[in-house]
Amino acid sequence: MDTLTISLNPTGHREFVSHLDRFVRESEWILAAWDAYSEDHTDLDGWPYDEDAYGLRKSRRDADTAEAFESVRAGARHLLATAETQLTALPARTVQNRWVWQLGTLHNALERLESLHAEWLQTRDSLPADARPGTDIYEHTLAGYHAEAWSYLDDWATHGRAILDIHAAALKAPPRILSAARAPAAAVARRRAGRPG
């Protein structure tokens, strides 16, 4: 899906923002449930009472977070590009200092998530023909992928709110802010089509 084309479509942008908002809320619930489980199933030093059960529950946390992020994946680059453009156009008094480094953290996390996803697809395709979802080898390999991705998904869960806050600030700003967010993508789309900018 071409994010430059999508960014010309306000409805598409709103849909991506809605997906991100839902992911942030779902991941907060997933993490709260994990924290409650961890507190109840570890001793005072943080060691689990049952390592196998604890590991399975942790894998469930990782898988649930990955599943929640799937609705965000297709629009993540668009959301970052739009937030960065909106940020440069917002009045200085409305900008939070933390937003710039939060967007940087999200960029880095997305790079790692995309790399890990590509590695997972290659690994999945190299599994034996009988390694289907539900088989031990498939599920073990998938759990490893989810475990590696979890900290980067957690970055999106933690700092994704910055994109939502920038979007909200842009909606309250003068109308030129919203049009400014679409202008760079429009210029690129015109250049791709061979039309002058």
Coordinates of N, CA and C in Angstrom, one line a residue:
M1 N 0.8 -1.2 0.0 CA 0.0 0.0 0.0 C 0.9 1.2 0.0
D2 N 0.6 2.2 -0.9 CA 1.5 3.4 -1.0 C 1.1 4.4 0.0
T3 N 1.9 4.7 1.0 CA 1.6 5.6 2.0 C 1.5 7.0 1.5
L4 N 2.2 7.3 0.4 CA 2.1 8.7 -0.1 C 0.7 8.9 -0.7
T5 N 0.1 7.9 -1.3 CA -1.3 8.0 -1.8 C -2.2 8.1 -0.7
I6 N -2.0 7.3 0.3 CA -2.9 7.3 1.5 C -2.9 8.7 2.2
S7 N -1.8 9.3 2.3 CA -1.7 10.6 3.0 C -2.5 11.7 2.3
L8 N -2.9 11.5 1.0 CA -3.7 12.5 0.4 C -5.2 12.2 0.8
N9 N -5.5 11.2 1.5 CA -6.8 10.8 1.8 C -7.1 10.9 3.3
P10 N -7.8 12.0 3.7 CA -8.0 12.3 5.1 C -8.7 11.1 5.8
T11 N -9.6 10.5 5.1 CA -10.4 9.3 5.7 C -9.4 8.2 6.0
G12 N -8.4 7.9 5.1 CA -7.4 6.9 5.4 C -6.6 7.3 6.6
H13 N -6.2 8.5 6.7 CA -5.4 9.0 7.9 C -6.2 8.8 9.2
R14 N -7.4 9.2 9.2 CA -8.3 9.0 10.4 C -8.4 7.5 10.8
E15 N -8.5 6.7 9.8 CA -8.6 5.2 10.0 C -7.3 4.7 10.7
F16 N -6.1 5.2 10.2 CA -4.8 4.8 10.8 C -4.7 5.3 12.2
V17 N -5.1 6.5 12.4 CA -5.1 7.1 13.8 C -6.0 6.3 14.7
S18 N -7.1 5.9 14.2 CA -8.1 5.1 15.0 C -7.4 3.7 15.3
H19 N -6.7 3.1 14.4 CA -6.1 1.8 14.6 C -5.0 2.0 15.7
L20 N -4.2 3.1 15.6 CA -3.2 3.3 16.6 C -3.7 3.5 18.0
D21 N -4.8 4.3 18.0 CA -5.4 4.6 19.3 C -5.9 3.3 20.0
R22 N -6.5 2.4 19.1 CA -7.0 1.1 19.7 C -5.8 0.2 20.1
F23 N -4.7 0.2 19.3 CA -3.5 -0.5 19.7 C -3.0 0.0 21.1
V24 N -2.9 1.3 21.2 CA -2.3 1.8 22.5 C -3.2 1.4 23.7
R25 N -4.5 1.5 23.5 CA -5.4 1.1 24.6 C -5.3 -0.4 24.9
E26 N -5.3 -1.3 23.8 CA -5.3 -2.7 24.0 C -3.9 -3.1 24.6
S27 N -2.9 -2.5 24.2 CA -1.6 -2.9 24.7 C -1.4 -2.5 26.2
E28 N -2.1 -1.4 26.6 CA -2.1 -1.0 28.0 C -2.8 -2.1 28.8
W29 N -3.9 -2.6 28.3 CA -4.7 -3.7 29.0 C -3.8 -4.9 29.1
I30 N -3.2 -5.3 27.9 CA -2.4 -6.5 27.9 C -1.2 -6.4 28.9
L31 N -0.6 -5.2 29.0 CA 0.5 -5.1 29.9 C 0.0 -5.1 31.4
A32 N -1.1 -4.5 31.6 CA -1.7 -4.5 33.0 C -2.0 -5.9 33.4
A33 N -2.6 -6.7 32.5 CA -2.9 -8.1 32.8 C -1.6 -8.9 33.1
W34 N -0.6 -8.6 32.3 CA 0.7 -9.3 32.5 C 1.3 -8.9 33.9
D35 N 1.3 -7.6 34.2 CA 1.9 -7.1 35.4 C 1.2 -7.8 36.6
A36 N -0.2 -7.9 36.5 CA -0.9 -8.5 37.6 C -0.6 -10.0 37.7
Y37 N -0.4 -10.7 36.6 CA -0.1 -12.1 36.6 C 1.3 -12.3 37.2
S38 N 2.3 -11.4 36.7 CA 3.7 -11.5 37.2 C 3.8 -11.3 38.7
E39 N 3.0 -10.3 39.2 CA 3.1 -10.0 40.6 C 2.6 -11.2 41.4
D40 N 1.5 -11.9 40.9 CA 0.9 -13.0 41.7 C 1.7 -14.3 41.5
H41 N 2.6 -14.4 40.5 CA 3.2 -15.7 40.3 C 4.8 -15.6 40.4
T42 N 5.2 -14.6 41.1 CA 6.7 -14.5 41.4 C 6.9 -14.3 42.9
D43 N 8.1 -14.7 43.3 CA 8.4 -14.4 44.7 C 8.9 -13.0 44.9
L44 N 9.3 -12.6 46.1 CA 9.7 -11.3 46.4 C 10.9 -10.8 45.6
D45 N 11.7 -11.7 45.2 CA 12.9 -11.4 44.4 C 12.6 -11.4 42.9
G46 N 11.3 -11.7 42.5 CA 10.9 -11.6 41.1 C 11.1 -13.0 40.4
W47 N 11.4 -14.0 41.1 CA 11.6 -15.3 40.4 C 10.2 -16.0 40.3
P48 N 9.9 -16.6 39.2 CA 8.6 -17.2 39.0 C 8.5 -18.5 39.8
Y49 N 7.3 -18.8 40.4 CA 7.1 -20.0 41.1 C 7.1 -21.2 40.2
D50 N 6.6 -21.0 39.0 CA 6.5 -22.1 38.0 C 7.1 -21.5 36.7
E51 N 8.3 -21.8 36.4 CA 9.0 -21.2 35.2 C 8.3 -21.5 33.9
D52 N 7.8 -22.7 33.7 CA 7.2 -23.1 32.5 C 5.9 -22.4 32.3
A53 N 5.0 -22.3 33.3 CA 3.8 -21.6 33.2 C 4.0 -20.1 33.0
Y54 N 5.0 -19.6 33.7 CA 5.4 -18.2 33.5 C 5.8 -17.8 32.1
G55 N 6.7 -18.7 31.6 CA 7.1 -18.5 30.2 C 6.0 -18.6 29.2
L56 N 5.1 -19.5 29.4 CA 3.9 -19.6 28.5 C 3.1 -18.3 28.6
R57 N 2.9 -17.8 29.8 CA 2.1 -16.6 29.9 C 2.8 -15.4 29.3
K58 N 4.1 -15.4 29.4 CA 4.8 -14.3 28.8 C 4.7 -14.4 27.3
S59 N 4.8 -15.6 26.7 CA 4.6 -15.8 25.3 C 3.3 -15.3 24.8
R60 N 2.2 -15.5 25.7 CA 0.9 -15.1 25.4 C 0.8 -13.5 25.3
R61 N 1.5 -12.9 26.3 CA 1.6 -11.4 26.3 C 2.2 -10.9 25.0
D62 N 3.4 -11.5 24.6 CA 4.0 -11.1 23.4 C 3.2 -11.3 22.1
A63 N 2.5 -12.5 22.0 CA 1.6 -12.8 20.9 C 0.4 -11.8 20.8
D64 N -0.2 -11.5 22.0 CA -1.3 -10.6 22.0 C -0.9 -9.2 21.6
T65 N 0.2 -8.8 22.0 CA 0.7 -7.4 21.6 C 1.0 -7.4 20.1
A66 N 1.6 -8.4 19.6 CA 1.9 -8.5 18.2 C 0.6 -8.5 17.4
E67 N -0.4 -9.3 17.8 CA -1.6 -9.3 17.1 C -2.3 -8.0 17.1
A68 N -2.3 -7.3 18.2 CA -2.9 -5.9 18.3 C -2.2 -5.0 17.4
F69 N -0.9 -5.1 17.2 CA -0.2 -4.2 16.3 C -0.5 -4.4 14.8
E70 N -1.0 -5.5 14.4 CA -1.2 -5.8 13.0 C -2.0 -4.8 12.3
S71 N -3.0 -4.2 13.0 CA -3.9 -3.2 12.4 C -3.1 -1.9 12.2
V72 N -2.0 -1.7 12.9 CA -1.2 -0.5 12.8 C -0.2 -0.6 11.7
R73 N 0.3 -1.8 11.5 CA 1.5 -2.1 10.7 C 1.5 -1.4 9.3
A74 N 0.4 -1.5 8.6 CA 0.3 -0.9 7.2 C 0.4 0.6 7.2
G75 N -0.1 1.2 8.3 CA -0.1 2.7 8.3 C 0.9 3.3 9.1
A76 N 1.8 2.5 9.7 CA 2.8 3.1 10.7 C 3.7 4.1 10.0
R77 N 4.2 3.9 8.9 CA 5.1 4.9 8.2 C 4.4 6.1 7.9
H78 N 3.1 6.0 7.4 CA 2.3 7.1 7.1 C 2.1 8.0 8.3
L79 N 1.7 7.3 9.4 CA 1.5 8.0 10.7 C 2.7 8.8 11.1
L80 N 3.9 8.2 11.0 CA 5.1 8.9 11.4 C 5.4 10.1 10.5
A81 N 5.3 9.9 9.2 CA 5.6 11.0 8.3 C 4.6 12.1 8.5
T82 N 3.3 11.8 8.7 CA 2.3 12.9 8.9 C 2.6 13.6 10.2
A83 N 2.9 12.9 11.2 CA 3.2 13.5 12.5 C 4.4 14.4 12.4
E84 N 5.4 14.0 11.7 CA 6.6 14.8 11.6 C 6.3 16.1 10.9
T85 N 5.5 16.0 9.8 CA 5.1 17.2 9.0 C 4.2 18.1 9.8
Q86 N 3.3 17.5 10.5 CA 2.4 18.3 11.4 C 3.2 19.0 12.5
L87 N 4.2 18.3 13.0 CA 5.0 18.9 14.1 C 5.8 20.1 13.7
T88 N 6.3 20.1 12.4 CA 7.0 21.3 11.9 C 6.1 22.5 11.7
A89 N 4.8 22.2 11.5 CA 3.9 23.3 11.2 C 3.1 23.8 12.4
L90 N 3.2 23.1 13.5 CA 2.4 23.5 14.7 C 3.0 24.7 15.3
P91 N 2.2 25.6 15.9 CA 2.8 26.7 16.7 C 3.6 26.2 17.8
A92 N 4.8 26.9 18.0 CA 5.8 26.4 19.0 C 5.1 26.2 20.4
R93 N 4.2 27.1 20.8 CA 3.6 27.0 22.1 C 2.8 25.7 22.3
T94 N 2.4 25.1 21.2 CA 1.6 23.8 21.4 C 2.4 22.6 21.3
V95 N 3.7 22.7 21.1 CA 4.6 21.5 20.9 C 5.2 21.1 22.2
Q96 N 5.1 19.8 22.5 CA 5.8 19.2 23.7 C 7.2 18.8 23.3
N97 N 8.2 19.2 24.2 CA 9.6 18.9 23.9 C 9.8 17.4 23.6
R98 N 9.1 16.5 24.3 CA 9.3 15.1 24.2 C 8.9 14.5 22.8
W99 N 8.1 15.2 22.1 CA 7.5 14.6 20.9 C 8.6 14.2 19.8
V100 N 9.7 15.1 19.7 CA 10.7 14.8 18.7 C 11.4 13.5 19.0
W101 N 11.9 13.3 20.3 CA 12.6 12.1 20.6 C 11.6 10.9 20.6
Q102 N 10.4 11.1 20.9 CA 9.4 10.0 20.9 C 9.2 9.5 19.4
L103 N 9.1 10.4 18.5 CA 9.0 10.1 17.1 C 10.3 9.3 16.6
G104 N 11.4 9.8 17.1 CA 12.7 9.1 16.8 C 12.7 7.6 17.3
T105 N 12.2 7.5 18.6 CA 12.1 6.1 19.2 C 11.1 5.3 18.3
L106 N 10.0 5.8 17.9 CA 9.1 5.1 17.1 C 9.7 4.7 15.7
H107 N 10.4 5.6 15.1 CA 11.1 5.3 13.9 C 12.0 4.1 14.0
N108 N 12.9 4.2 15.1 CA 13.8 3.1 15.3 C 13.1 1.8 15.6
A109 N 12.1 1.8 16.4 CA 11.3 0.6 16.7 C 10.7 0.0 15.4
L110 N 10.2 0.9 14.6 CA 9.5 0.4 13.3 C 10.6 -0.2 12.4
E111 N 11.8 0.4 12.3 CA 12.8 -0.2 11.5 C 13.1 -1.7 12.0
R112 N 13.3 -1.8 13.3 CA 13.5 -3.2 13.9 C 12.4 -4.1 13.7
L113 N 11.1 -3.6 13.8 CA 10.0 -4.5 13.6 C 9.9 -4.9 12.2
E114 N 10.2 -4.0 11.2 CA 10.1 -4.4 9.8 C 11.2 -5.5 9.5
S115 N 12.4 -5.3 10.1 CA 13.5 -6.2 9.9 C 13.1 -7.6 10.5
L116 N 12.6 -7.6 11.7 CA 12.3 -8.8 12.3 C 11.1 -9.5 11.6
H117 N 10.2 -8.8 11.1 CA 9.1 -9.4 10.4 C 9.6 -10.0 9.1
A118 N 10.5 -9.4 8.4 CA 11.1 -9.9 7.2 C 11.8 -11.2 7.5
E119 N 12.6 -11.2 8.6 CA 13.3 -12.4 9.0 C 12.3 -13.5 9.4
W120 N 11.2 -13.2 10.1 CA 10.2 -14.2 10.4 C 9.6 -14.8 9.2
L121 N 9.3 -14.0 8.2 CA 8.7 -14.6 6.9 C 9.7 -15.5 6.2
Q122 N 11.0 -15.2 6.2 CA 12.0 -16.0 5.6 C 12.1 -17.3 6.4
T123 N 12.1 -17.2 7.8 CA 12.2 -18.4 8.6 C 11.0 -19.3 8.5
R124 N 9.9 -18.7 8.5 CA 8.6 -19.5 8.3 C 8.6 -20.2 7.0
D125 N 9.1 -19.6 5.9 CA 9.1 -20.2 4.6 C 10.1 -21.3 4.5
S126 N 11.1 -21.3 5.4 CA 12.2 -22.3 5.4 C 11.8 -23.5 6.3
L127 N 10.8 -23.4 7.0 CA 10.4 -24.5 7.9 C 10.0 -25.7 7.1
P128 N 10.1 -26.9 7.7 CA 9.6 -28.1 6.9 C 8.2 -28.0 6.5
A129 N 7.8 -28.7 5.4 CA 6.5 -28.6 4.8 C 5.4 -28.9 5.8
D130 N 5.7 -29.8 6.8 CA 4.6 -30.2 7.7 C 4.6 -29.3 9.0
A131 N 5.4 -28.3 9.0 CA 5.4 -27.3 10.1 C 4.3 -26.3 9.9
R132 N 3.2 -26.6 10.3 CA 2.0 -25.7 10.2 C 1.6 -25.1 11.5
P133 N 0.8 -24.0 11.5 CA 0.4 -23.4 12.7 C -0.3 -24.5 13.6
G134 N 0.1 -24.5 14.9 CA -0.3 -25.5 15.8 C 0.7 -26.6 16.1
T135 N 1.7 -26.8 15.2 CA 2.7 -27.8 15.4 C 3.8 -27.1 16.3
D136 N 4.5 -28.0 17.1 CA 5.5 -27.5 18.0 C 6.5 -26.6 17.4
I137 N 7.1 -27.1 16.3 CA 8.2 -26.3 15.6 C 7.7 -24.9 15.2
Y138 N 6.5 -24.9 14.6 CA 6.0 -23.6 14.1 C 5.7 -22.7 15.3
E139 N 5.0 -23.2 16.3 CA 4.7 -22.3 17.4 C 5.9 -21.9 18.2
H140 N 6.9 -22.7 18.3 CA 8.1 -22.4 19.0 C 8.9 -21.3 18.2
T141 N 8.9 -21.4 16.9 CA 9.6 -20.4 16.1 C 8.8 -19.1 16.1
L142 N 7.5 -19.1 16.0 CA 6.7 -17.9 16.1 C 6.8 -17.2 17.5
A143 N 6.9 -18.0 18.5 CA 7.1 -17.4 19.9 C 8.4 -16.7 20.0
G144 N 9.4 -17.3 19.3 CA 10.7 -16.6 19.3 C 10.7 -15.3 18.6
Y145 N 10.0 -15.2 17.5 CA 9.8 -14.0 16.7 C 9.1 -13.0 17.6
H146 N 8.0 -13.4 18.2 CA 7.2 -12.5 19.1 C 8.0 -11.9 20.2
A147 N 8.8 -12.8 20.8 CA 9.7 -12.4 22.0 C 10.7 -11.3 21.5
E148 N 11.3 -11.5 20.4 CA 12.3 -10.5 19.9 C 11.6 -9.2 19.5
A149 N 10.4 -9.3 19.0 CA 9.7 -8.1 18.6 C 9.0 -7.3 19.8
W150 N 8.8 -8.0 20.9 CA 8.0 -7.4 22.0 C 8.5 -6.0 22.5
S151 N 9.8 -5.9 22.7 CA 10.3 -4.6 23.2 C 10.0 -3.4 22.3
Y152 N 10.1 -3.7 20.9 CA 9.8 -2.7 20.0 C 8.3 -2.4 19.9
L153 N 7.5 -3.4 20.0 CA 6.1 -3.2 20.1 C 5.7 -2.4 21.3
D154 N 6.4 -2.7 22.4 CA 6.2 -1.9 23.7 C 6.6 -0.4 23.5
D155 N 7.6 -0.2 22.7 CA 8.0 1.2 22.3 C 6.8 1.9 21.6
W156 N 6.1 1.2 20.7 CA 5.0 1.8 20.0 C 3.8 1.9 21.0
A157 N 3.7 1.0 21.9 CA 2.6 1.1 22.9 C 2.8 2.3 23.8
T158 N 4.1 2.5 24.2 CA 4.5 3.5 25.2 C 4.5 4.9 24.5
H159 N 5.1 5.0 23.3 CA 5.3 6.3 22.7 C 4.3 6.6 21.5
G160 N 3.5 5.7 21.2 CA 2.5 5.9 20.1 C 1.6 7.0 20.4
R161 N 1.4 7.2 21.7 CA 0.5 8.3 22.2 C 1.0 9.7 21.7
A162 N 2.3 9.8 21.4 CA 2.8 11.1 20.9 C 2.2 11.4 19.5
I163 N 2.0 10.4 18.6 CA 1.4 10.6 17.3 C 0.0 11.1 17.5
L164 N -0.7 10.4 18.5 CA -2.1 10.8 18.8 C -2.2 12.2 19.3
D165 N -1.2 12.6 20.1 CA -1.2 14.0 20.7 C -0.9 15.0 19.6
I166 N 0.0 14.7 18.8 CA 0.3 15.6 17.7 C -0.9 15.8 16.7
H167 N -1.5 14.7 16.4 CA -2.7 14.7 15.6 C -3.8 15.6 16.2
A168 N -4.0 15.4 17.6 CA -5.0 16.2 18.3 C -4.6 17.7 18.2
A169 N -3.3 18.0 18.4 CA -2.9 19.4 18.4 C -3.1 20.0 17.0
A170 N -2.8 19.2 16.0 CA -3.0 19.7 14.6 C -4.5 20.0 14.3
L171 N -5.4 19.2 14.8 CA -6.8 19.4 14.6 C -7.3 20.7 15.3
K172 N -6.6 21.1 16.4 CA -7.0 22.4 17.1 C -6.3 23.6 16.5
A173 N -5.2 23.3 15.6 CA -4.4 24.4 15.1 C -5.2 25.0 13.9
P174 N -4.7 26.2 13.4 CA -5.3 26.8 12.2 C -5.3 25.8 11.0
P175 N -6.3 25.9 10.1 CA -6.4 24.9 9.0 C -5.2 24.7 8.2
R176 N -4.3 25.6 8.1 CA -3.1 25.5 7.3 C -2.2 24.3 7.7
I177 N -2.3 23.9 9.0 CA -1.6 22.8 9.6 C -1.9 21.5 8.9
L178 N -3.2 21.3 8.8 CA -3.7 20.0 8.2 C -3.3 19.9 6.7
S179 N -3.5 21.1 6.0 CA -3.1 21.0 4.6 C -1.6 20.9 4.4
A180 N -0.8 21.5 5.4 CA 0.6 21.3 5.3 C 1.0 19.9 5.4
A181 N 0.3 19.1 6.2 CA 0.6 17.7 6.4 C 0.5 16.9 5.1
R182 N -0.5 17.4 4.2 CA -0.7 16.7 3.0 C 0.1 17.2 1.8
A183 N 0.7 18.4 2.0 CA 1.4 19.0 0.9 C 2.6 18.3 0.4
P184 N 3.5 17.8 1.3 CA 4.7 17.1 0.8 C 4.4 15.8 0.1
A185 N 3.4 15.1 0.6 CA 3.0 13.9 -0.1 C 2.4 14.2 -1.5
A186 N 1.6 15.3 -1.6 CA 1.0 15.6 -2.8 C 2.1 16.0 -3.9
A187 N 3.1 16.7 -3.4 CA 4.2 17.0 -4.3 C 4.9 15.8 -4.8
V188 N 5.2 14.8 -3.9 CA 5.9 13.6 -4.4 C 5.0 12.8 -5.3
A189 N 3.7 12.8 -5.0 CA 2.7 12.0 -5.9 C 2.7 12.7 -7.3
R190 N 2.8 14.0 -7.4 CA 2.8 14.7 -8.7 C 4.1 14.3 -9.4
R191 N 5.2 14.3 -8.7 CA 6.5 14.0 -9.3 C 6.5 12.6 -9.9
R192 N 5.9 11.7 -9.1 CA 5.8 10.3 -9.6 C 5.0 10.1 -10.8
A193 N 4.0 11.0 -10.9 CA 3.1 10.9 -12.1 C 3.7 11.7 -13.2
G194 N 4.8 12.4 -13.1 CA 5.4 13.1 -14.1 C 4.9 14.5 -14.3
R195 N 4.1 15.0 -13.3 CA 3.6 16.3 -13.4 C 4.4 17.3 -12.7
P196 N 4.5 18.5 -13.1 CA 5.4 19.5 -12.3 C 4.8 19.8 -11.0
G197 N 5.7 20.0 -10.0 CA 5.3 20.3 -8.6 C 4.8 21.6 -8.4

